[in-house]
Amino acid sequence: MPSASSTAIAQQLENLREQLREHNYRYYVLDNPSVPDAEYDRLFRQLQQLEQEHPDLITHDSPTQRVGDRPLDAFSQVTHRVPMLSLDNVFNDQELVAFDRRVRDRLKTEDEIEYVCEPKLDGLAVSVLYENGVLVQAATRGDGQTGEDITQNIRTIQSLPLKLHGAGYPSTLEVRGEVFMPRAGFEEMNRRAAEKGEKIFANPRNAAAGSLRQLDARITAQRPLDMYCYGVGFIAGGELAQTHFDNLQLLKTWGLRINAETKLARGAAELQQYHDAMLAKRNQLAYEIDGIVYKVNSLTLQKELGFVSRAPRWATAHKFPAQEEMTELLGVDFQVGRTGALTPVARLAPVFVGGVTVSNATLHNMDEVARMDVRVGDTVIVHRAGDVIPKVVKVVLEKRPEHTQPIHMPAHCPVCGSDIIKPEGEAVARCSGGLYCPAQVKEAIKHFASRKAMDVEGLGDKLVEQLVDQGLIAHVSDLYRLQVEPVAAMERMGQKSAQNLIDALEASKATTLPRFLFALGIRDVGEATALTLAQHFGTLENIRNASEDQLQEAPDVGPIVASRIVEFFGQPHNLEIIRALREAGVHWTEQEPAAREAGALDGKTYVLTGTLTQLTRDEAKDYLQRLGAKVAGSVSKNTDVVVAGEKAGSKLKKADELGIAIIDESAFIQLLRDHGIKHGTEEI
Ligand code: JCF
């Protein structure tokens, strides 16, 4: 007999489980969570802890019991009590009208038929059995009569309840639905697999199938699977509604997710409208779909219509154009992007895919080329989703002809002839031309002119585009050769704005070494690194002549940054541009590093938060850095002081929790004054 206290603990456990189930229901089904994730996690850990102390009181339907710890030797077979049907297809408007016509002919009616419409997910159909509300078995569709027992794997799907919500469900309820992998989860999973050199899945459907086929549910649990229910199979000990739509709503009250896009529609014209709207939305959905499913809503009419062989007469799938097709790889070109990244581009035998004819597709990078083992002459699978750039996703190895040619990366940039550099361990190869390469020049100029670089007032992205497109500039150094007249003649410009631009350019010539270094756009040399380099080396000449080892002596400069700097100054074009800029009058005061006095705040880390009223955040940062302090973006245990302006939020709270010194704006200004910082013309 259980003791009084063990009954009380069993009660407490069940209470925690019920709370967690309710939160799950609100989160996954209603899409309206009532507590923050942290509260959910707290309850979950509390339940785990209590169960650990009382292992005899653990129940199989507890939210903690999703992942089994024993892999299966093999899947056993499950015979479906009601066969799992497949769907007939229609491929266009006429076939859709013909489907609706057949339905009405069979029902001997000219009335418009009511249908339920839903997206057709590109996943795997499964059946899930609940006995007295508890999930007891799950199976794949298999051949429709017999499938495989995947109960262990299905239990790992977080959004699927192990125990039904609410009440009124039949004592035996078999639901059917589609298991799928949302795009975001799929991409993240592939990204991680690639990082670890593991197998990559070609598409979310394959990934979902592979995940469900795992004998070890601990692996399935790592996969971001999800499920939407679309119907009911066998039921006993209870009743359902009279229409398919109402049944779906009932499933929802029991905690089973149905697709939020599910809608009622009348007549073929409304079905076509739903199809068109969904096709337009296809690529914005969080998951891949390959068409629409229409089902006659009335269950009485469904019964009257019955089946032909394996498919119901009361439903059909309206298929979208395929997003994957096979074609031949005729050759490979290399394109240089705005950041110098080199992209291998496949030249293809033209193929109709995703609604258009495609003859070019991206191969991403050379790692992808190696991974797919793709060669010129191969038959490849091309994927095109909506307006996204078509990509080669796979080689059909079975179709490889005898003479294929491997793909090699060029040694020199096809645009400017500079060396191509592919850093060890990185997927992307880049043109080292930087400022010199026409393919990269627009981005380089935009960066050069930006506020934290040369700060050329009024020279925004649009104007840079215009100047380059008009042929007025080809390199950053051309900026300082600009004349008023040709600029004034450009569209949306005039004498006055052209003169303003020339004046702003003139003003920008007086700069600082950190700004100039940052403006050069050396990869991985951001604002902070530029400052460190300037402080450590004092002159541009010193930086240019430093070895990788010497560069790394500067604070926060690691081997990657050091190699980027050496690489940059190793390109004669870059030196040429620097020379031209200085010749045009760009200047700063150079300081031998020895001349720099020890900063009063050397080694201290400051964090700025909230709004400062007497100076801008950039100014505050600049002053702190001049005094030798580091300015960090977030509060951590390494922070020494937090400067809190008005409306300071979470950073202030965190600093408080960590016991870090906090000063307000007036104390901050006093600190700057104490160290002799002058703001503008006046001392602040
Ligand atoms: O989303 C699907 N792939 C899907 C498949 C949706 C449905 O409503 C289905 C299905 C397969 C068969 N309905 C049936 C009867």
XYZ file of C-alpha atoms and ligand atoms in Angstrom:
699
model
C 0.000 0.000 0.000
C 1.428 3.393 -0.884
C 2.237 5.552 2.096
C 0.467 8.859 2.569
C 3.571 10.749 1.550
C 4.091 8.741 -1.615
C 0.496 9.515 -2.598
C 1.211 13.174 -1.963
C 4.330 12.993 -4.122
C 2.446 11.175 -6.874
C -0.050 14.032 -6.711
C 2.676 16.616 -6.896
C 4.241 14.835 -9.873
C 0.942 14.644 -11.719
C 0.314 18.293 -10.972
C 3.675 19.278 -12.504
C 3.004 17.097 -15.549
C -0.424 18.651 -16.040
C 1.064 22.144 -15.856
C 3.697 21.237 -18.437
C 1.087 19.681 -20.720
C -1.047 22.777 -20.512
C 1.955 24.968 -21.371
C 2.774 22.694 -24.305
C -0.790 22.938 -25.534
C -0.762 26.711 -25.345
C 2.638 26.927 -26.996
C 2.320 24.399 -29.835
C -1.399 24.236 -30.554
C -2.772 27.642 -29.655
C 0.506 29.369 -30.554
C -0.096 31.542 -27.524
C 2.269 30.665 -24.687
C 1.199 31.809 -21.233
C 4.609 31.634 -19.538
C 8.145 32.492 -20.627
C 10.424 29.637 -21.719
C 12.407 30.009 -18.515
C 9.355 29.208 -16.408
C 8.642 26.143 -18.526
C 12.248 24.998 -18.125
C 12.061 25.519 -14.384
C 8.934 23.358 -14.065
C 10.504 20.751 -16.323
C 13.652 20.546 -14.210
C 11.564 20.399 -11.063
C 9.678 17.432 -12.481
C 12.916 15.754 -13.583
C 14.412 16.228 -10.137
C 11.392 14.842 -8.328
C 11.179 11.883 -10.682
C 14.841 11.168 -10.100
C 14.160 10.991 -6.387
C 11.145 8.739 -6.978
C 11.900 6.609 -10.023
C 9.061 4.214 -9.158
C 6.581 7.043 -9.744
C 7.704 7.833 -13.312
C 4.907 7.356 -15.841
C 5.404 6.585 -19.536
C 3.336 9.625 -20.556
C 5.386 12.045 -18.465
C 6.794 14.974 -20.508
C 10.267 13.885 -19.361
C 9.928 10.492 -21.040
C 10.233 11.422 -24.711
C 13.589 9.870 -25.437
C 14.222 6.177 -24.873
C 17.746 5.073 -24.037
C 17.789 1.704 -25.758
C 18.191 1.520 -29.546
C 16.045 -1.011 -31.402
C 17.534 -3.971 -33.313
C 14.935 -3.578 -36.046
C 11.520 -2.017 -36.600
C 8.552 -4.338 -36.175
C 5.592 -4.337 -38.527
C 2.262 -2.710 -37.815
C -0.890 -3.561 -39.763
C -3.142 -0.528 -40.140
C -6.673 -1.204 -38.916
C -7.953 1.192 -41.547
C -5.732 1.309 -44.668
C -3.685 4.483 -45.111
C -4.682 5.948 -48.440
C -2.684 7.852 -50.945
C -4.002 10.743 -53.004
C -4.735 11.144 -56.677
C -3.163 14.157 -58.343
C -4.285 17.032 -60.510
C -1.696 19.236 -62.187
C -3.633 22.218 -63.516
C -6.860 24.183 -63.449
C -8.610 21.966 -66.006
C -7.828 18.791 -64.120
C -9.043 20.460 -60.931
C -12.340 21.433 -62.570
C -12.638 17.859 -63.858
C -12.114 16.513 -60.323
C -14.882 18.724 -58.956
C -17.077 17.695 -61.904
C -16.590 13.968 -61.147
C -17.466 14.569 -57.485
C -20.699 16.359 -58.393
C -21.611 13.810 -61.064
C -21.230 10.973 -58.586
C -23.262 12.823 -55.996
C -25.799 13.769 -58.688
C -25.796 17.400 -57.687
C -25.233 20.748 -59.326
C -24.766 22.447 -55.926
C -21.332 23.749 -55.094
C -19.415 21.291 -52.956
C -17.731 22.405 -49.757
C -14.091 21.373 -49.491
C -11.363 21.595 -46.870
C -8.100 22.931 -48.344
C -4.674 22.551 -46.772
C -1.055 22.722 -47.940
C 0.400 19.339 -48.880
C 3.506 18.963 -46.758
C 6.543 17.355 -48.261
C 7.189 14.847 -45.508
C 6.103 11.359 -44.478
C 2.641 10.133 -43.605
C 2.344 8.478 -40.205
C -0.346 7.028 -37.993
C -0.390 7.664 -34.234
C -2.551 5.638 -31.868
C -3.888 6.937 -28.541
C -5.506 4.555 -26.029
C -7.443 6.371 -23.315
C -5.635 9.509 -24.333
C -2.135 8.039 -24.033
C 0.155 7.677 -27.056
C 0.787 3.937 -27.382
C 1.898 3.333 -30.954
C 3.022 5.069 -34.119
C 3.668 3.666 -37.559
C 4.824 4.746 -40.997
C 2.421 4.493 -43.908
C 4.465 1.725 -45.533
C 2.468 0.260 -48.413
C -0.769 1.573 -46.914
C -1.681 -1.786 -45.372
C 1.399 -2.422 -43.237
C 4.002 -0.001 -41.967
C 6.885 0.070 -39.509
C 6.576 0.669 -35.784
C 8.279 4.015 -35.132
C 6.727 4.708 -31.729
C 10.110 5.477 -30.093
C 10.925 8.042 -32.757
C 7.518 9.706 -32.878
C 7.647 10.236 -29.111
C 10.617 12.583 -29.596
C 8.510 15.125 -31.546
C 8.053 17.852 -28.961
C 4.839 19.258 -30.397
C 3.050 15.894 -30.384
C 1.349 15.181 -27.033
C 2.221 11.960 -25.190
C -1.136 12.430 -23.482
C -4.111 14.139 -25.113
C -5.349 17.477 -23.812
C -8.867 18.123 -22.568
C -11.624 15.524 -22.661
C -14.171 13.834 -24.891
C -11.757 11.952 -27.117
C -12.650 8.379 -28.157
C -10.994 5.760 -25.955
C -9.211 4.493 -29.075
C -8.171 7.259 -31.438
C -5.843 6.779 -34.372
C -4.779 10.081 -35.936
C -2.919 10.552 -39.179
C -0.601 13.264 -40.183
C 2.558 14.291 -41.917
C 5.942 14.338 -40.203
C 8.246 16.956 -41.684
C 11.315 19.030 -40.970
C 10.857 22.818 -41.019
C 13.302 24.603 -43.324
C 15.103 26.524 -40.562
C 15.778 23.378 -38.563
C 16.890 21.557 -41.684
C 19.372 24.254 -42.626
C 20.756 24.525 -39.122
C 21.124 20.750 -38.929
C 22.962 20.590 -42.254
C 25.171 23.488 -41.246
C 26.247 21.650 -38.117
C 26.692 18.370 -39.979
C 28.913 20.111 -42.534
C 30.982 21.630 -39.741
C 31.626 18.179 -38.333
C 32.208 16.705 -41.773
C 29.094 14.544 -41.436
C 26.537 13.558 -44.014
C 24.390 16.352 -45.444
C 20.790 15.782 -46.500
C 19.715 16.949 -49.949
C 16.328 18.282 -48.792
C 14.052 18.464 -45.736
C 12.021 15.473 -46.887
C 15.051 13.190 -47.029
C 16.178 14.546 -43.679
C 12.766 13.787 -42.130
C 12.743 10.284 -43.648
C 16.283 9.565 -42.467
C 15.433 10.800 -38.984
C 12.326 8.624 -38.679
C 14.290 5.599 -39.856
C 16.745 5.782 -36.938
C 16.840 2.749 -34.694
C 18.239 4.938 -31.928
C 15.628 7.441 -30.785
C 18.360 9.501 -29.105
C 19.475 10.466 -32.611
C 15.925 11.221 -33.753
C 15.522 13.441 -30.692
C 18.330 15.678 -32.014
C 16.503 16.215 -35.285
C 14.092 19.132 -35.583
C 11.055 17.113 -36.630
C 7.508 18.390 -36.463
C 4.072 17.024 -37.315
C 0.670 18.262 -38.467
C -2.380 16.015 -38.254
C -4.658 15.830 -41.265
C -7.202 13.181 -40.443
C -8.460 10.276 -38.406
C -8.045 6.537 -38.981
C -9.577 3.988 -36.657
C -11.692 5.082 -33.682
C -13.623 3.209 -30.974
C -15.298 4.159 -27.729
C -16.431 7.614 -28.739
C -17.715 9.743 -31.539
C -16.473 12.453 -33.816
C -18.189 15.242 -35.765
C -20.101 15.174 -39.057
C -17.566 17.040 -41.159
C -13.847 16.737 -41.805
C -13.277 20.369 -40.797
C -15.019 19.944 -37.437
C -13.005 16.794 -36.816
C -9.805 18.748 -37.344
C -11.025 21.314 -34.811
C -11.714 18.494 -32.343
C -8.185 17.149 -32.834
C -6.946 20.600 -32.048
C -8.823 20.722 -28.732
C -7.100 17.449 -27.858
C -3.688 18.997 -28.324
C -2.943 17.747 -31.837
C -1.556 20.313 -34.239
C -3.294 20.946 -37.531
C -1.966 23.182 -40.274
C -2.865 26.823 -39.588
C -3.482 27.397 -43.321
C -6.387 24.920 -43.367
C -9.464 26.629 -44.885
C -12.962 25.874 -46.136
C -13.821 26.676 -49.769
C -16.818 26.163 -52.070
C -16.638 25.104 -55.687
C -13.695 24.690 -58.070
C -13.113 28.432 -58.478
C -12.459 28.901 -54.763
C -10.158 25.887 -54.744
C -8.165 27.436 -57.562
C -8.003 30.716 -55.627
C -6.697 28.947 -52.558
C -4.125 27.154 -54.722
C -2.907 30.373 -56.337
C -2.627 32.179 -53.005
C -0.686 29.305 -51.474
C 1.604 28.947 -54.481
C 2.482 32.632 -54.100
C 3.142 32.074 -50.408
C 4.974 28.822 -50.895
C 8.470 30.052 -50.229
C 7.510 32.157 -47.225
C 6.175 29.143 -45.350
C 8.356 27.691 -42.610
C 8.187 24.270 -44.284
C 8.310 22.862 -47.803
C 5.080 21.972 -49.550
C 4.582 20.304 -52.889
C 0.938 21.136 -53.502
C -2.516 21.495 -52.005
C -4.881 18.841 -50.691
C -8.633 19.282 -51.198
C -11.097 17.085 -49.324
C -14.898 16.979 -49.490
C -15.958 18.339 -46.096
C -19.137 16.337 -45.431
C -18.332 12.873 -44.073
C -21.693 11.622 -45.363
C -20.716 12.697 -48.867
C -17.234 11.199 -48.392
C -18.835 7.848 -47.579
C -21.090 8.107 -50.625
C -18.109 8.785 -52.866
C -15.934 5.964 -51.539
C -12.594 4.847 -53.026
C -10.931 3.719 -56.205
C -8.172 1.211 -55.476
C -5.860 2.989 -53.009
C -7.147 6.556 -53.244
C -10.334 8.246 -52.063
C -12.693 9.773 -54.641
C -13.419 12.571 -52.140
C -9.914 14.037 -52.115
C -7.136 15.025 -54.473
C -3.705 16.631 -54.410
C -3.113 19.659 -56.630
C 0.603 19.440 -57.360
C 2.855 22.467 -57.694
C 5.514 22.604 -60.422
C 8.499 20.508 -59.392
C 11.329 22.420 -57.723
C 13.907 19.811 -58.650
C 14.853 18.504 -62.087
C 17.758 16.671 -63.713
C 19.990 18.174 -66.352
C 23.543 18.101 -67.693
C 26.437 20.173 -66.362
C 28.060 21.750 -69.424
C 30.725 23.827 -67.706
C 31.637 25.952 -64.696
C 32.403 29.683 -64.502
C 33.642 31.621 -61.500
C 31.846 34.752 -60.379
C 33.308 37.375 -58.054
C 30.880 38.763 -55.506
C 30.796 42.133 -53.806
C 33.003 40.932 -50.973
C 35.431 39.203 -53.331
C 33.965 35.780 -52.637
C 34.430 33.460 -55.591
C 31.373 31.422 -56.530
C 31.500 28.513 -58.938
C 28.500 28.803 -61.246
C 27.187 25.794 -63.155
C 26.372 26.235 -66.851
C 23.538 23.820 -67.505
C 21.643 22.348 -70.393
C 18.436 24.443 -70.088
C 15.784 22.781 -67.917
C 12.281 23.780 -66.784
C 12.256 23.809 -62.983
C 10.268 25.702 -60.353
C 8.270 27.396 -63.098
C 11.100 28.830 -65.259
C 13.825 27.686 -67.631
C 17.139 27.556 -65.833
C 20.557 27.451 -67.498
C 22.794 28.694 -64.646
C 22.878 27.519 -61.054
C 25.146 28.131 -58.116
C 27.583 25.519 -56.870
C 28.173 27.656 -53.728
C 31.871 27.051 -53.144
C 34.673 24.576 -53.779
C 33.936 22.615 -50.612
C 30.460 21.932 -51.983
C 31.928 20.959 -55.340
C 34.227 18.499 -53.552
C 31.474 17.211 -51.285
C 29.124 16.467 -54.165
C 32.038 15.218 -56.285
C 30.542 17.073 -59.232
C 32.335 17.140 -62.599
C 31.712 18.731 -65.957
C 29.669 16.267 -68.006
C 27.730 14.953 -65.010
C 23.974 14.718 -64.757
C 22.959 16.866 -61.802
C 19.818 17.714 -59.846
C 18.927 21.401 -59.924
C 16.742 22.950 -57.269
C 14.870 26.201 -57.777
C 12.499 27.496 -55.118
C 10.583 30.635 -56.034
C 12.811 33.601 -56.604
C 15.744 31.992 -54.882
C 18.899 31.432 -56.957
C 18.809 27.954 -58.509
C 21.349 25.571 -57.051
C 22.914 22.252 -57.931
C 22.076 19.942 -55.048
C 23.246 16.527 -56.157
C 25.066 14.489 -58.765
C 23.272 11.500 -60.253
C 26.284 9.191 -60.060
C 24.505 6.349 -61.847
C 24.400 8.554 -64.930
C 28.061 9.618 -64.902
C 29.524 9.258 -68.402
C 33.058 8.007 -69.048
C 34.818 11.269 -69.682
C 34.059 13.887 -67.074
C 36.359 16.733 -66.102
C 37.104 17.773 -62.557
C 36.439 21.393 -61.588
C 39.445 23.514 -60.617
C 39.495 26.859 -58.956
C 41.342 29.542 -60.911
C 44.560 30.916 -59.408
C 43.718 34.480 -60.438
C 40.582 36.606 -60.198
C 38.656 36.412 -63.490
C 37.728 40.089 -63.050
C 40.953 41.821 -61.951
C 43.677 39.167 -62.135
C 44.650 39.405 -58.445
C 45.619 36.258 -56.556
C 42.804 34.050 -55.319
C 43.219 33.138 -51.682
C 41.446 30.362 -49.845
C 42.314 30.446 -46.170
C 42.892 27.093 -44.518
C 39.681 25.738 -43.010
C 37.419 28.194 -44.829
C 34.944 27.233 -47.512
C 35.076 30.481 -49.430
C 37.893 31.504 -51.755
C 38.327 35.207 -52.342
C 39.883 37.604 -54.756
C 42.614 39.469 -52.893
C 42.141 42.527 -55.130
C 40.066 44.333 -52.526
C 39.879 48.031 -53.374
C 41.346 47.345 -56.792
C 38.882 44.713 -58.040
C 35.987 46.235 -60.028
C 33.711 43.462 -58.764
C 34.275 44.637 -55.216
C 34.681 48.303 -55.772
C 31.161 49.521 -54.987
C 31.113 47.873 -51.595
C 34.653 49.051 -50.933
C 33.736 52.651 -51.733
C 30.567 52.570 -49.634
C 32.588 51.299 -46.724
C 35.361 53.820 -47.318
C 32.927 56.750 -47.218
C 30.896 55.481 -44.262
C 30.543 57.355 -41.013
C 33.019 55.388 -38.938
C 35.554 55.294 -41.775
C 36.363 58.456 -43.791
C 32.978 59.928 -42.879
C 32.240 61.655 -46.178
C 29.011 63.424 -45.408
C 26.273 62.924 -47.970
C 28.066 60.125 -49.846
C 25.550 57.361 -49.237
C 25.129 53.950 -50.878
C 22.843 55.220 -53.658
C 25.221 57.956 -54.688
C 28.188 55.565 -54.735
C 26.231 53.234 -57.027
C 25.414 56.134 -59.294
C 28.995 57.419 -59.435
C 30.397 53.992 -60.298
C 27.653 53.204 -62.813
C 28.227 56.558 -64.534
C 31.918 55.767 -64.777
C 32.916 58.790 -62.684
C 34.846 56.649 -60.209
C 36.399 53.198 -60.383
C 38.488 53.192 -57.196
C 38.305 54.918 -53.841
C 41.196 57.162 -54.835
C 39.108 58.522 -57.745
C 36.765 60.112 -55.182
C 39.268 62.884 -54.550
C 39.574 63.646 -58.256
C 35.839 64.288 -58.667
C 34.884 67.643 -60.206
C 31.689 69.569 -59.542
C 30.432 69.685 -63.138
C 30.136 65.984 -64.038
C 28.655 65.232 -60.599
C 26.121 68.073 -60.967
C 25.094 66.614 -64.333
C 24.002 63.328 -62.780
C 20.359 62.483 -62.203
C 18.842 63.873 -59.000
C 21.941 66.028 -58.432
C 22.498 69.710 -58.953
C 25.181 72.335 -58.679
C 24.602 72.768 -54.967
C 24.566 69.113 -53.929
C 27.568 68.419 -56.154
C 29.479 71.236 -54.499
C 28.453 69.884 -51.082
C 29.836 66.492 -52.004
C 33.160 67.939 -53.163
C 33.369 69.991 -49.954
C 32.598 66.938 -47.831
C 35.295 64.983 -49.653
C 37.753 67.787 -49.048
C 36.845 67.833 -45.346
C 37.285 64.070 -45.064
C 40.931 64.309 -46.083
C 41.851 65.309 -42.551
C 41.406 62.004 -40.794
C 43.025 59.756 -38.203
C 45.111 56.643 -38.673
C 42.496 54.335 -37.083
C 39.785 55.699 -39.373
C 41.974 55.399 -42.433
C 42.964 51.835 -41.564
C 39.342 50.903 -41.006
C 38.343 52.622 -44.255
C 40.735 50.428 -46.255
C 38.303 47.555 -45.702
C 40.897 44.929 -44.817
C 38.887 41.816 -44.033
C 38.352 41.267 -40.313
C 39.909 44.617 -39.458
C 36.967 46.354 -37.817
C 36.870 49.638 -36.016
C 38.281 48.256 -32.777
C 41.142 46.373 -34.439
C 42.061 49.419 -36.504
C 42.320 51.436 -33.318
C 44.435 48.825 -31.562
C 46.765 48.609 -34.533
C 47.126 52.378 -34.735
C 47.852 52.623 -31.028
C 50.320 49.784 -31.048
C 52.236 50.625 -34.198
C 51.759 54.375 -34.373
C 52.303 54.718 -38.133
C 50.929 53.152 -41.273
C 54.479 52.377 -42.350
C 55.071 50.325 -39.204
C 51.902 48.328 -39.756
C 52.714 47.713 -43.372
C 56.188 46.460 -42.509
C 55.153 44.296 -39.560
C 55.377 40.515 -39.849
C 52.485 38.279 -38.839
C 54.228 37.606 -35.530
C 54.815 41.268 -34.856
C 51.214 42.080 -35.708
C 50.050 39.577 -33.152
C 51.872 41.474 -30.446
C 49.133 44.098 -30.658
C 46.293 43.429 -28.211
C 43.423 41.349 -29.635
C 45.180 40.636 -32.943
C 45.176 36.914 -33.617
C 46.702 34.828 -36.415
C 43.755 35.273 -38.792
C 43.690 39.053 -38.581
C 47.482 39.162 -38.801
C 47.468 37.104 -41.997
C 44.742 39.272 -43.516
C 46.820 42.386 -42.913
C 49.989 40.904 -44.382
C 47.972 39.644 -47.352
C 46.451 43.072 -47.907
C 49.720 44.975 -47.885
C 51.291 42.272 -50.032
C 49.101 43.256 -52.982
C 50.790 45.963 -55.074
C 47.378 47.382 -56.137
C 46.492 48.133 -52.556
C 49.751 49.987 -52.009
C 49.097 51.904 -55.199
C 45.698 53.014 -53.944
C 47.079 54.077 -50.570
C 49.759 56.101 -52.360
C 47.133 57.761 -54.569
C 44.998 58.642 -51.561
C 47.891 60.269 -49.733
C 48.902 62.078 -52.863
C 45.364 63.414 -53.165
C 45.775 64.928 -49.720
C 44.416 62.351 -47.272
C 46.409 62.881 -44.106
C 46.556 62.259 -40.387
C 49.015 62.892 -37.616
C 51.322 60.008 -37.099
C 52.764 59.185 -33.778
C 55.573 56.850 -32.966
C 54.109 54.326 -30.534
C 56.656 55.214 -27.870
C 55.167 58.680 -27.795
C 51.868 57.365 -26.566
C 51.464 57.919 -22.879
C 50.142 55.184 -20.697
C 46.370 55.581 -20.659
C 44.727 56.312 -17.346
C 42.193 53.571 -18.028
C 44.550 50.988 -19.565
C 43.233 47.479 -19.015
C 39.764 48.595 -17.940
C 36.623 47.447 -19.723
C 33.674 49.829 -19.964
C 30.132 49.195 -21.194
C 27.858 52.028 -22.359
C 24.109 51.650 -21.949
C 21.057 53.876 -22.161
C 20.939 57.293 -23.789
C 23.602 59.895 -23.072
C 22.413 63.497 -23.359
C 25.608 65.543 -23.549
C 27.615 63.476 -25.984
C 26.968 60.725 -28.506
C 27.721 57.120 -27.837
C 30.499 57.176 -30.454
C 32.110 60.166 -28.782
C 31.905 58.517 -25.381
C 33.495 55.400 -26.841
C 36.208 57.388 -28.558
C 37.145 59.221 -25.329
C 37.261 56.026 -23.317
C 39.485 54.395 -25.912
C 41.779 57.408 -25.937
C 42.259 56.858 -22.226
C 43.168 53.246 -22.945
C 39.901 51.586 -21.897
C 38.241 48.838 -23.883
C 34.582 49.449 -24.716
C 32.534 46.259 -24.822
C 29.021 45.750 -26.151
C 27.672 43.603 -23.365
C 28.075 43.228 -19.642
C 30.043 40.259 -18.335
C 32.132 39.428 -15.321
C 35.051 41.062 -17.153
C 33.317 44.436 -17.167
C 34.833 47.005 -14.809
C 32.401 49.900 -15.133
C 28.962 50.403 -16.699
C 28.061 53.918 -17.803
C 24.289 54.171 -17.514
C 22.496 56.883 -19.458
C 18.755 57.480 -19.482
C 16.402 54.544 -19.919
C 19.147 51.987 -19.353
C 17.646 48.497 -19.479
C 18.841 44.925 -19.241
C 22.560 45.725 -19.246
C 22.090 47.835 -16.150
C 20.159 45.058 -14.461
C 22.857 42.549 -15.329
C 25.603 44.844 -14.024
C 23.664 45.185 -10.810
C 23.332 41.424 -10.479
C 27.056 40.947 -11.080
C 27.957 43.687 -8.614
C 29.744 45.786 -11.258
C 30.401 49.490 -10.664
C 27.752 51.701 -12.291
C 28.186 55.419 -12.957
C 25.682 57.886 -14.400
C 26.325 60.437 -17.133
C 27.426 63.254 -14.859
C 29.908 61.019 -13.045
C 31.160 59.833 -16.429
C 31.696 63.376 -17.664
C 33.504 64.224 -14.464
C 35.755 61.205 -15.045
C 36.572 62.397 -18.562
C 37.317 65.886 -17.281
C 39.535 64.506 -14.547
C 41.590 62.879 -17.271
C 41.796 66.028 -19.319
C 39.386 65.092 -22.093
C 38.015 68.063 -23.950
C 34.751 67.780 -25.825
C 34.387 69.986 -28.927
C 35.898 73.392 -28.259
C 34.857 73.473 -24.664
C 35.937 71.334 -21.839
C 32.981 69.174 -20.912
O 0.294 16.936 -46.182
C 0.225 15.885 -46.773
N 1.279 15.416 -47.387
C -1.036 15.114 -46.787
C -1.064 13.803 -47.235
C -2.208 15.740 -46.361
C -3.389 15.039 -46.365
O -4.513 15.631 -45.946
C -3.461 13.694 -46.814
C -2.267 13.085 -47.242
C -2.342 11.758 -47.674
C -3.581 11.113 -47.654
N -4.653 13.031 -46.798
C -4.699 11.780 -47.222
C -5.992 11.103 -47.199
